[in-house]
Every structure is written in structure tokens, then in C-alpha cells.
mmCIF file of C-alpha atoms in Angstrom:
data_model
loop_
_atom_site.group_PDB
_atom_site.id
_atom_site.type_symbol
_atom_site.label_atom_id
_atom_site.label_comp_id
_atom_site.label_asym_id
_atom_site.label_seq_id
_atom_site.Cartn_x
_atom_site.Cartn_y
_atom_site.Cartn_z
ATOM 1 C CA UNK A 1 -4.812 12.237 -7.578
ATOM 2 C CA UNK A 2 -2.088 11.501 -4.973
ATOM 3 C CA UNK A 3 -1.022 8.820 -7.189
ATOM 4 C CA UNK A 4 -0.630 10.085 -10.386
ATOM 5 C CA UNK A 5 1.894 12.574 -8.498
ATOM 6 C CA UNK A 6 3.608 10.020 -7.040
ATOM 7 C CA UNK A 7 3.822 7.941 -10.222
ATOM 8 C CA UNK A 8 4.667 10.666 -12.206
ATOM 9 C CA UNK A 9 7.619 11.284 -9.567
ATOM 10 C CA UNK A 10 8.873 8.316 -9.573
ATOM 11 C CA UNK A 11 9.293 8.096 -13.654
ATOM 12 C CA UNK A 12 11.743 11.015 -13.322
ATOM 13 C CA UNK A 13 13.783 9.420 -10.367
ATOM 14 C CA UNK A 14 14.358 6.404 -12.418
ATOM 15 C CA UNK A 15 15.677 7.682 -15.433
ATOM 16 C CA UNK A 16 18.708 8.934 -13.298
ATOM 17 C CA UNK A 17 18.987 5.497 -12.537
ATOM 18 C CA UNK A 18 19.032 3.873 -15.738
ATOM 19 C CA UNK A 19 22.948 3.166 -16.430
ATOM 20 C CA UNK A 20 24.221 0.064 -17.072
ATOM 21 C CA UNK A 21 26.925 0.508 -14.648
ATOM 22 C CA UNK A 22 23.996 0.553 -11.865
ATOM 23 C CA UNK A 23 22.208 -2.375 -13.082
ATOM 24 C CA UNK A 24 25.496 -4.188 -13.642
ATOM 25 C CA UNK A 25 26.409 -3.645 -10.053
ATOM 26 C CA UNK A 26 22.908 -5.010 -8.619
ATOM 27 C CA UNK A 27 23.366 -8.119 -11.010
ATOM 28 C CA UNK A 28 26.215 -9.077 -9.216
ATOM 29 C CA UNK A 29 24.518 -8.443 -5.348
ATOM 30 C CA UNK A 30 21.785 -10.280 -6.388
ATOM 31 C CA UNK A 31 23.924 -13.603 -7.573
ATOM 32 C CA UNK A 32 25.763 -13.053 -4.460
ATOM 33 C CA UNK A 33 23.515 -13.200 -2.624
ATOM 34 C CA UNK A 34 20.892 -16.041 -0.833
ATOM 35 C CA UNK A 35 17.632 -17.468 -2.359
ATOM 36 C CA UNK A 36 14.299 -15.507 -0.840
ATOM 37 C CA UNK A 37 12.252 -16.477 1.689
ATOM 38 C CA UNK A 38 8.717 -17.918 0.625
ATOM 39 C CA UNK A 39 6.773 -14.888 1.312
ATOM 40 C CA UNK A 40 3.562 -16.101 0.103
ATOM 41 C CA UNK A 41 4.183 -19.961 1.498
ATOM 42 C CA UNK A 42 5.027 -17.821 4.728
ATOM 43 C CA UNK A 43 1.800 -16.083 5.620
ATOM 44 C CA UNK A 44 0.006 -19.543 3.952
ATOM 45 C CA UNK A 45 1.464 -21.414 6.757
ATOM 46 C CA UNK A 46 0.842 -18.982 9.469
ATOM 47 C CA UNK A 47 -2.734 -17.939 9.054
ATOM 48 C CA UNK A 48 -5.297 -19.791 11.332
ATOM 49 C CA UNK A 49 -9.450 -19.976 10.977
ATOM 50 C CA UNK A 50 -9.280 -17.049 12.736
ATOM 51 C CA UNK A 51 -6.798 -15.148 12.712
ATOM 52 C CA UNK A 52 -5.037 -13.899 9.316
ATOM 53 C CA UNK A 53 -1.413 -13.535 8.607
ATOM 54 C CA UNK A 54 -0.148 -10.795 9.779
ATOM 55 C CA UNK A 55 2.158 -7.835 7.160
ATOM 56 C CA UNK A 56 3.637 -5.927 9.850
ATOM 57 C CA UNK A 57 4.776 -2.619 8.177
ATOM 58 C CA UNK A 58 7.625 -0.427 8.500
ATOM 59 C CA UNK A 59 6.424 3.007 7.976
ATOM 60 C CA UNK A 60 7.990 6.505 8.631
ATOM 61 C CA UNK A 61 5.948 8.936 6.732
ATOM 62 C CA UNK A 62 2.647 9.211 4.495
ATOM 63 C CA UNK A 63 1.885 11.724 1.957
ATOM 64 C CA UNK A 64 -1.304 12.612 4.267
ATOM 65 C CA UNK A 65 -0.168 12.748 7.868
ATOM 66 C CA UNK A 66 3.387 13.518 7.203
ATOM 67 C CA UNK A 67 6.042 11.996 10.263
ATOM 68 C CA UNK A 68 3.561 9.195 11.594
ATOM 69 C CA UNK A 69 5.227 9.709 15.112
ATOM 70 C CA UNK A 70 7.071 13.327 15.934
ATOM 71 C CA UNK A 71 10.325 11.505 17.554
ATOM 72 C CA UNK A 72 10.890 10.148 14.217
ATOM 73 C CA UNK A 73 11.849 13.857 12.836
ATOM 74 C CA UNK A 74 15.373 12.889 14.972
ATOM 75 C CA UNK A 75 15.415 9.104 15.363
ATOM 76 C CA UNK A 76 13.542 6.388 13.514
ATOM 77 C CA UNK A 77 14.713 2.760 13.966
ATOM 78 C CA UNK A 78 13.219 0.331 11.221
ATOM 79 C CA UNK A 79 15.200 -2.687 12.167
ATOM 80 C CA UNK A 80 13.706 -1.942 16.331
ATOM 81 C CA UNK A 81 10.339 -1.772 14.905
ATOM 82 C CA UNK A 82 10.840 -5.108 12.644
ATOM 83 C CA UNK A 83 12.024 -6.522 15.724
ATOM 84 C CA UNK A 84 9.337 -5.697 17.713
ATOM 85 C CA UNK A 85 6.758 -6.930 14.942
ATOM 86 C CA UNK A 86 8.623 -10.717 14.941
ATOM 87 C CA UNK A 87 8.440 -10.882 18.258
ATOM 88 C CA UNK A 88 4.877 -10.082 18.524
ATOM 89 C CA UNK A 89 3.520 -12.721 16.031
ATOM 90 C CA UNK A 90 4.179 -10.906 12.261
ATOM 91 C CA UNK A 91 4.290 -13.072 9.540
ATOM 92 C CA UNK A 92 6.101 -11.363 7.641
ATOM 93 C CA UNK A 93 7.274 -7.324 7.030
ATOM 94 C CA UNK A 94 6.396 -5.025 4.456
ATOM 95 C CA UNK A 95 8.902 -2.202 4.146
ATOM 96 C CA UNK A 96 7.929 1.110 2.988
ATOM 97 C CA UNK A 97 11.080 2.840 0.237
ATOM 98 C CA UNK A 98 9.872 5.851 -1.393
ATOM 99 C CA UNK A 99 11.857 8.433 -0.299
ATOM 100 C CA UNK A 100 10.001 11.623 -1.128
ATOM 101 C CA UNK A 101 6.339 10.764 -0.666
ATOM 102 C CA UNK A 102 7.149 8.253 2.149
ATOM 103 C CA UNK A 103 10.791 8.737 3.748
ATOM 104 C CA UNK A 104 11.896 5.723 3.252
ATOM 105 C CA UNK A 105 14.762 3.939 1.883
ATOM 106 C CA UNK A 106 16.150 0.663 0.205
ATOM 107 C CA UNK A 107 18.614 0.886 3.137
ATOM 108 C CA UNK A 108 15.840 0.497 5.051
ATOM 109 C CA UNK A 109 15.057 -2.666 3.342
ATOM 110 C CA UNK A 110 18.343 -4.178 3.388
ATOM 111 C CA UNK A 111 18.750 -3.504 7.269
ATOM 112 C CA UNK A 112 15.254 -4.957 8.139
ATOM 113 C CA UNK A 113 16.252 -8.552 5.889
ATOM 114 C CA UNK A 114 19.568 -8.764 7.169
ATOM 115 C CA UNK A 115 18.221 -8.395 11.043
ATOM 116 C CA UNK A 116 15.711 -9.517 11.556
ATOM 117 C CA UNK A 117 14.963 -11.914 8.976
ATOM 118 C CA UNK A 118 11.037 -12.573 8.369
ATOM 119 C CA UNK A 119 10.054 -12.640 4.728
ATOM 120 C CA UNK A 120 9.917 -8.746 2.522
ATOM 121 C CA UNK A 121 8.022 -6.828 1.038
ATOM 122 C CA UNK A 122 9.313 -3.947 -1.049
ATOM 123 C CA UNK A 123 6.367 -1.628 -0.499
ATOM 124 C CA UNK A 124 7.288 0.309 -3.535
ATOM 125 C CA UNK A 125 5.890 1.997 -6.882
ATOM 126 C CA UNK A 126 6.824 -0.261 -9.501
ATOM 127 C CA UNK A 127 7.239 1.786 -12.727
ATOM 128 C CA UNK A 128 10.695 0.297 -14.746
ATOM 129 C CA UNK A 129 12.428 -2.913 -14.953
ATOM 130 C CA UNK A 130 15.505 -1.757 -12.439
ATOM 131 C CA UNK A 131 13.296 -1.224 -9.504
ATOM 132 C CA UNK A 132 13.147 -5.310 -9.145
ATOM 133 C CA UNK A 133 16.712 -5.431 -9.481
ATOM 134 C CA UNK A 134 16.919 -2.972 -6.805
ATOM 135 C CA UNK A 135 14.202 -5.044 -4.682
ATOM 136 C CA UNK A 136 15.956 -8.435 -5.351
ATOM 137 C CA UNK A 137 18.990 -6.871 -4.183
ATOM 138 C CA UNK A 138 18.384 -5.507 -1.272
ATOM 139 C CA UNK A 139 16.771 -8.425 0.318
ATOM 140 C CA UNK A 140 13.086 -8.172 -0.830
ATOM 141 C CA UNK A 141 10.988 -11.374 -1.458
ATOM 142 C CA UNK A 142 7.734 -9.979 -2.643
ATOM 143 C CA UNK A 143 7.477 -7.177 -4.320
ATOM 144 C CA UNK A 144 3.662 -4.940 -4.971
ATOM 145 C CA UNK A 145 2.485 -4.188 -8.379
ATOM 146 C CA UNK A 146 -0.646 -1.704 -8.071
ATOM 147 C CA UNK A 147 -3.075 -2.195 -10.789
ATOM 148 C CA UNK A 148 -4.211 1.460 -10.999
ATOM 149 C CA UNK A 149 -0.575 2.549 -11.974
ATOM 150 C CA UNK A 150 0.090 0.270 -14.737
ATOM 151 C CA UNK A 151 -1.269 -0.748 -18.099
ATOM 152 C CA UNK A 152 -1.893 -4.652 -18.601
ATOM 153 C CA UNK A 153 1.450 -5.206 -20.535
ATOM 154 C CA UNK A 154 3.252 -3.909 -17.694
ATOM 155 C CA UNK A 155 1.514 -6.046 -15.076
ATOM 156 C CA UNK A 156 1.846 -8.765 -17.331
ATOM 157 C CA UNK A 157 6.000 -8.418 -18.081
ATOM 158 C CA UNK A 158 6.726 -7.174 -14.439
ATOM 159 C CA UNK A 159 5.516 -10.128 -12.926
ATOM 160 C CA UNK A 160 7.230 -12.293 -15.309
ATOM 161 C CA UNK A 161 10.685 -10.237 -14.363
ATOM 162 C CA UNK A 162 9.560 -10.860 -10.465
ATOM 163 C CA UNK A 163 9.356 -14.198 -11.121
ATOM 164 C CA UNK A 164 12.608 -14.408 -12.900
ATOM 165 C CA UNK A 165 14.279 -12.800 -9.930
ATOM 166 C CA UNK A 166 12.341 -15.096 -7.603
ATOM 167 C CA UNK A 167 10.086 -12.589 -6.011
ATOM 168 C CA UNK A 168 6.392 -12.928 -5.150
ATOM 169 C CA UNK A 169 4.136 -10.692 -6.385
ATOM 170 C CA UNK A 170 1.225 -9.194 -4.463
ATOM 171 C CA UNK A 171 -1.017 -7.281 -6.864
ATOM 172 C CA UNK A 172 -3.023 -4.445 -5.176
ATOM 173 C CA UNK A 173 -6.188 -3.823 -6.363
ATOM 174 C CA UNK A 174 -8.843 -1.049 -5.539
ATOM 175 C CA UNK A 175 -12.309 -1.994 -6.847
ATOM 176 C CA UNK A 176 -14.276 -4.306 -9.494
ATOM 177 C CA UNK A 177 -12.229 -3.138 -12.567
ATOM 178 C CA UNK A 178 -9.185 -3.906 -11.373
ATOM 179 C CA UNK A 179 -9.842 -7.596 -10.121
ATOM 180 C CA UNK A 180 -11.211 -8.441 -13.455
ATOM 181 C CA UNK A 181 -8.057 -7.459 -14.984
ATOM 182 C CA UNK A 182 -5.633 -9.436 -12.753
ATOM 183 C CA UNK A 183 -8.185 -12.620 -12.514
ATOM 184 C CA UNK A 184 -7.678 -12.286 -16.522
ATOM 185 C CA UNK A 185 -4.320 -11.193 -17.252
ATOM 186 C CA UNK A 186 -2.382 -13.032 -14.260
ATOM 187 C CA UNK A 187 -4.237 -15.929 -13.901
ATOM 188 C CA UNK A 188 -0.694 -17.531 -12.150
ATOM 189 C CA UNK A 189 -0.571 -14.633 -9.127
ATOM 190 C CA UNK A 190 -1.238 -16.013 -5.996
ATOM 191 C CA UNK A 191 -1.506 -13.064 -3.931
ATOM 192 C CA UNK A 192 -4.277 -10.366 -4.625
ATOM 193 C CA UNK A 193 -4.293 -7.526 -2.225
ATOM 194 C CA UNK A 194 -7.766 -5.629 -2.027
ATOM 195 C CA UNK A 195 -6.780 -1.870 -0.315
ATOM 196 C CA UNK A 196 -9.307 -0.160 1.266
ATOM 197 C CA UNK A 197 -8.021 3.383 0.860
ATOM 198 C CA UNK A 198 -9.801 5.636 -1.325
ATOM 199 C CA UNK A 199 -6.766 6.642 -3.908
ATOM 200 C CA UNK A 200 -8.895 10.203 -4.068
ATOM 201 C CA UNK A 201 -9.805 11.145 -0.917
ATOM 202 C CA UNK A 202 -7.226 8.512 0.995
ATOM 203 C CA UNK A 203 -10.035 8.022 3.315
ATOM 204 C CA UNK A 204 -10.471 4.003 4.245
ATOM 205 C CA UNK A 205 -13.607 1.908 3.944
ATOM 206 C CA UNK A 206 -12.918 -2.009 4.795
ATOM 207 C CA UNK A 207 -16.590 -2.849 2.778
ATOM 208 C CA UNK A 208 -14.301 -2.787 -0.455
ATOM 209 C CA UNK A 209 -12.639 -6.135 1.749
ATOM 210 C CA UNK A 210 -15.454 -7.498 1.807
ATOM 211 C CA UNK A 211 -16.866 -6.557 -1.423
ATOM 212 C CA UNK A 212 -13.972 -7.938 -3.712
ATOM 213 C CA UNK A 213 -13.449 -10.763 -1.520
ATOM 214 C CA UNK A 214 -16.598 -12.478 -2.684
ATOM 215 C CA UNK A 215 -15.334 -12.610 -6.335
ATOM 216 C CA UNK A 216 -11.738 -13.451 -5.475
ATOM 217 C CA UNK A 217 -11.104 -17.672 -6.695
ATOM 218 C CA UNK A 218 -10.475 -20.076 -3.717
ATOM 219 C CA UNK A 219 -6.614 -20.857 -4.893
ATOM 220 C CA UNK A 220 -5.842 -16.976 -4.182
ATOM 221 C CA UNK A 221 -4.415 -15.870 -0.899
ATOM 222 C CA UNK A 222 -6.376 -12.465 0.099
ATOM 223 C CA UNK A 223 -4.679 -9.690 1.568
ATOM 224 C CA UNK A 224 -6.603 -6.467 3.111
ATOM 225 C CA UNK A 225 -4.405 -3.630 3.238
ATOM 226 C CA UNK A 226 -5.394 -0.320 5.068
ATOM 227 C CA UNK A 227 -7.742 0.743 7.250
ATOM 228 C CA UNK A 228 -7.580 -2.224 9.883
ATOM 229 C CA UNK A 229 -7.618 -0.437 13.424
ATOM 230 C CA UNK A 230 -9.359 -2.961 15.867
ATOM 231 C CA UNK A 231 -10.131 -6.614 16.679
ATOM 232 C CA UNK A 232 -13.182 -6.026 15.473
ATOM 233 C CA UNK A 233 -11.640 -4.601 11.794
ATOM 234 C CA UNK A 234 -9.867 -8.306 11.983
ATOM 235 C CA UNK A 235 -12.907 -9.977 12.813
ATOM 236 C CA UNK A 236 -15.004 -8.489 10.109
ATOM 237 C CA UNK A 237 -11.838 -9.529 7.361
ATOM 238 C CA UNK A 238 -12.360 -13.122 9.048
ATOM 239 C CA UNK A 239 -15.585 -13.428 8.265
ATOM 240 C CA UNK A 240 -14.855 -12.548 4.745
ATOM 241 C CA UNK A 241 -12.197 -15.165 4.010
ATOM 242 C CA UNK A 242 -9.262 -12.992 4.041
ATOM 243 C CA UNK A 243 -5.966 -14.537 4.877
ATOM 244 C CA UNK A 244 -3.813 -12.556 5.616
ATOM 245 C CA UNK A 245 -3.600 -8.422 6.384
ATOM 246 C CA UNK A 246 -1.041 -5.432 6.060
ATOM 247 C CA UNK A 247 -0.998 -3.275 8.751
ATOM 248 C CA UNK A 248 1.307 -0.064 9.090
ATOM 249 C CA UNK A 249 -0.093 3.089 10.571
ATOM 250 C CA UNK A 250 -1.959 1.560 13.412
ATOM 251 C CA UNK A 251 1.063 -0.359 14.891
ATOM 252 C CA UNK A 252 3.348 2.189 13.947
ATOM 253 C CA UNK A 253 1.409 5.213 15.814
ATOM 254 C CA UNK A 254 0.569 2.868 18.725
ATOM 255 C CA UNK A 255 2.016 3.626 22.671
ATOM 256 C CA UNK A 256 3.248 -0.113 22.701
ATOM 257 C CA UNK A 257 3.576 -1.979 19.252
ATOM 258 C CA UNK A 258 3.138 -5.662 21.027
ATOM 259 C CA UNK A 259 0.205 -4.536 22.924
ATOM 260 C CA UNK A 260 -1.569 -3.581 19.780
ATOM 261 C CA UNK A 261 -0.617 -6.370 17.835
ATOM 262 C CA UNK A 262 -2.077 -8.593 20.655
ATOM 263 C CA UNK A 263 -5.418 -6.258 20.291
ATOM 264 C CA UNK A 264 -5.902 -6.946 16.742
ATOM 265 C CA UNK A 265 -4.552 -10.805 16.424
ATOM 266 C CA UNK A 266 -6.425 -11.963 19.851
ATOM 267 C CA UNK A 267 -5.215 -14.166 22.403
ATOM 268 C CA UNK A 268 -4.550 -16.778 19.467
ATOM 269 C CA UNK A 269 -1.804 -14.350 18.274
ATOM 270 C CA UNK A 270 1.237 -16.959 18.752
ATOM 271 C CA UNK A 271 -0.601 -19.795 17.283
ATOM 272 C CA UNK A 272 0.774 -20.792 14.426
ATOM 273 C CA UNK A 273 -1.290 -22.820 11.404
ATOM 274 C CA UNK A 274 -1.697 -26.453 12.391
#
């Protein structure tokens, strides 16, 4: 499984990290630096009856379809495409910084916050302590913990270190199992992110949406991730009390990124929450 490889990977990268001259030095960005944006309050407050919050994301690569655009092999612009995603109605930005499955960087990250300035996500695979440093550091305000990659103690003393650092947590989850655990073990998370992509076959069904949905608490924000293409993908997530929605390859593989963002928000797309 994709995952397991990338997991796997990512142990190994951090123990190179692990020096206490490293950690010392994002200690001292980090109480330099501002308090985070609400990223959770954010997309509350911008989500309307019918339209959810939008998690515009900046993408470069994916372990399945390689460059998502061939003019990025010379030239990709994350701050341009953050830009673009403000100005077209994003509540907030999730940025992608894997570097070896994904392309991306925590530079990335740090140049998105610093320009453009809607609440972050560190789309990331959580695995050791220093990688929330490292989020916290470089701008983030949320950071994603995916159930199927960690056992329950590290769900349960990650989040705690997120909210130490004063990050949001959105907890992905894939199917049945994995809500039970988070409904259970982290009763306090407020965001619970239901992705529709098959971790085997990284094909995308938006049923598991709407599946999970049903047994998700009303104090919970909802967030679909993956495998939202058209209106009608938004209109189905609508339906199913989601609030809010990350969207990367769709926007980033589109001719005009405001155009699609229009397509899938509606002509309510400006709107904000009442």
C-alpha cells in the first residue's frame, strides 16, 4: 500500500532530523513568531447552507499522476496559485510538503502564510514529535493526523502536542473503523475529515462522504477530501451535511483556477456565512 511506503519513508527522513540543535532552532521561530490563524473558526464562519468551506490546495505532484501540470517540471508558483485561490472565495489553504512522494516543501508553506495569508494546513505525514515543530514554524495553523498511519497513543499525544503549539487538528479518516476510534479517543477534535480515496487502489468514491457523514456528532465540522470534481460532487456533500471540502487536483489541473472554483462553489461563491 502506497501508504505504508510513504510512512515507512518518512520514518527514515526524520531520524536525520532528530538533533537538538534543529529542534532548538524551530523553538525559537516559533516564539518569534505570531499566534495562528483560527483555521477551524475560519471555514466555521465561511460555510453557508449551501455551499461548504472551501480547502483550496497547493499541489505539485502525486505519487499516481506524477507533475499534476507539465509546466511545473520548470516553473511552479505556490504563492500565484494561493493567490489565485483567495481571490476566488477559499477559505482557507492546505499546502502539500512531502518532498519525495509529493514535491513539495516547508518552504512552500512558509511562502504561501507569509503572502498570502488565509489560514494553513500542513498537508503532511505526521510520524514524530518535530514535524509539529516544523509545521508551527513555518506558518501552519492546522496540521492532518491520518488515522490509518498511527496507533491510538499517537493520535492521542500528537494532538495534545498540536494543541500545545496552537494548531488545529483535522483527523482524516477512511471508513467505519477509523471514525469509531477518533469519536472515542479524541472526543475534543473538532475537525474530522472523511477522504474518499481508496488508500489501495487510490481510486475515489464520494459515497464514503456520505456514508461516514451520517455517524459523524453535530458539534464536528465535516470535511470531504478527494474526489470532488463538479457542482454536482458539491451538491451531493451538501446534502450530506458536510461543511467544508479540500480540493487540490481539480483546481490545480484546471485551464483557469477562478473559473473552476466558481463551477464548484456556484454563483453564491463570495457569500460569506451570515
Amino acid at each position: 500500500m502506497i501508504l505504508d511506503r510513504i510512512l515507512e519513508h518518512k520514518k527514515a527522513e526524520i531520524r536525520h532530523k532528530n538533533s537538538r540543535g534543529y529542534l532548538a532552532e524551530l523553538k525559537t521561530r516559533i516564539r518569534d513568531a505570531g499566534p495562528t490563524l483560527g483555521f477551524a473558526v475560519n471555514l466555521d464562519a465561511r460555510r453557508t447552507p449551501d455551499r461548504p468551506a472551501l480547502i483550496a490546495e497547493v499541489k505539485k505532484a502525486s505519487p499516481s499522476l506524477g507533475l499534476l501540470r507539465p509546466e511545473f517540471e520548470q516553473r511552479f508558483e505556490p504563492v500565484a496559485i494561493a493567490e489565485a485561490y483567495r481571490e476566488h472565495g477559499a477559505a482557507a489553504v492546505s499546502v502539500l510538503t512531502d518532498k519525495d512522494f509529493f514535491q513539495g516543501s516547508l518552504e512552500y508553506l512558509s511562502d504561501v502564510k507569509q503572502n498570502v495569508g488565509l489560514p494553513a494546513l500542513n498537508k503532511e505525514f505526521m510520524v514524530a514529535d518535530i514535524q509539529f515543530y516544523e509545521a508551527r514554524a513555518h506558518g501552519a495553523d492546522a496540521v492532518l493526523l491520518i488515522v490509518a498511519g498511527l496507533e491510538k497513543r499517537q493520535l492521542i499525544d500528537f494532538s495534545a502536542l498540536a494543541k500545545e503549539l496552537s494548531l488545529d487538528v483535522l483527523v482524516e479518516t477512511h471508513h467505519e473503523r477509523e471514525l469509531d476510534i477518533v469519536l472515542e479517543w479524541l472526543p475534543d477534535v473538532r475537525l474530522i475529515g472523511i477522504n474518499n480515496r481508496d488508500l489501495n487502489t487510490f481510486s475515489t468514491d464520494l459515497g464514503v462522504t456520505l456514508r461516514l457523514a451520517k455517524r459523524i456528532p453535530g458539534d464536528k465540522l465535516i470535511v470531504s477530501e478527494s474526489g470532488i470534481h463538479k457542482r454536482e460532487d458539491v451538491t451531493r456533500l451538501v446534502e450530506a451535511g458536510v461543511h467544508a471540502m479540500l480540493i487540490g487536483e481539480s483546481l490545480i489541473r484546471a485551464q483557469d483556477i477562478g473559473v473552476k472554483i466558481r463551477e464548484l462553489l456556484g454563483d453564491e461563491s463570495n457569500k460569506e456565512k451570515p
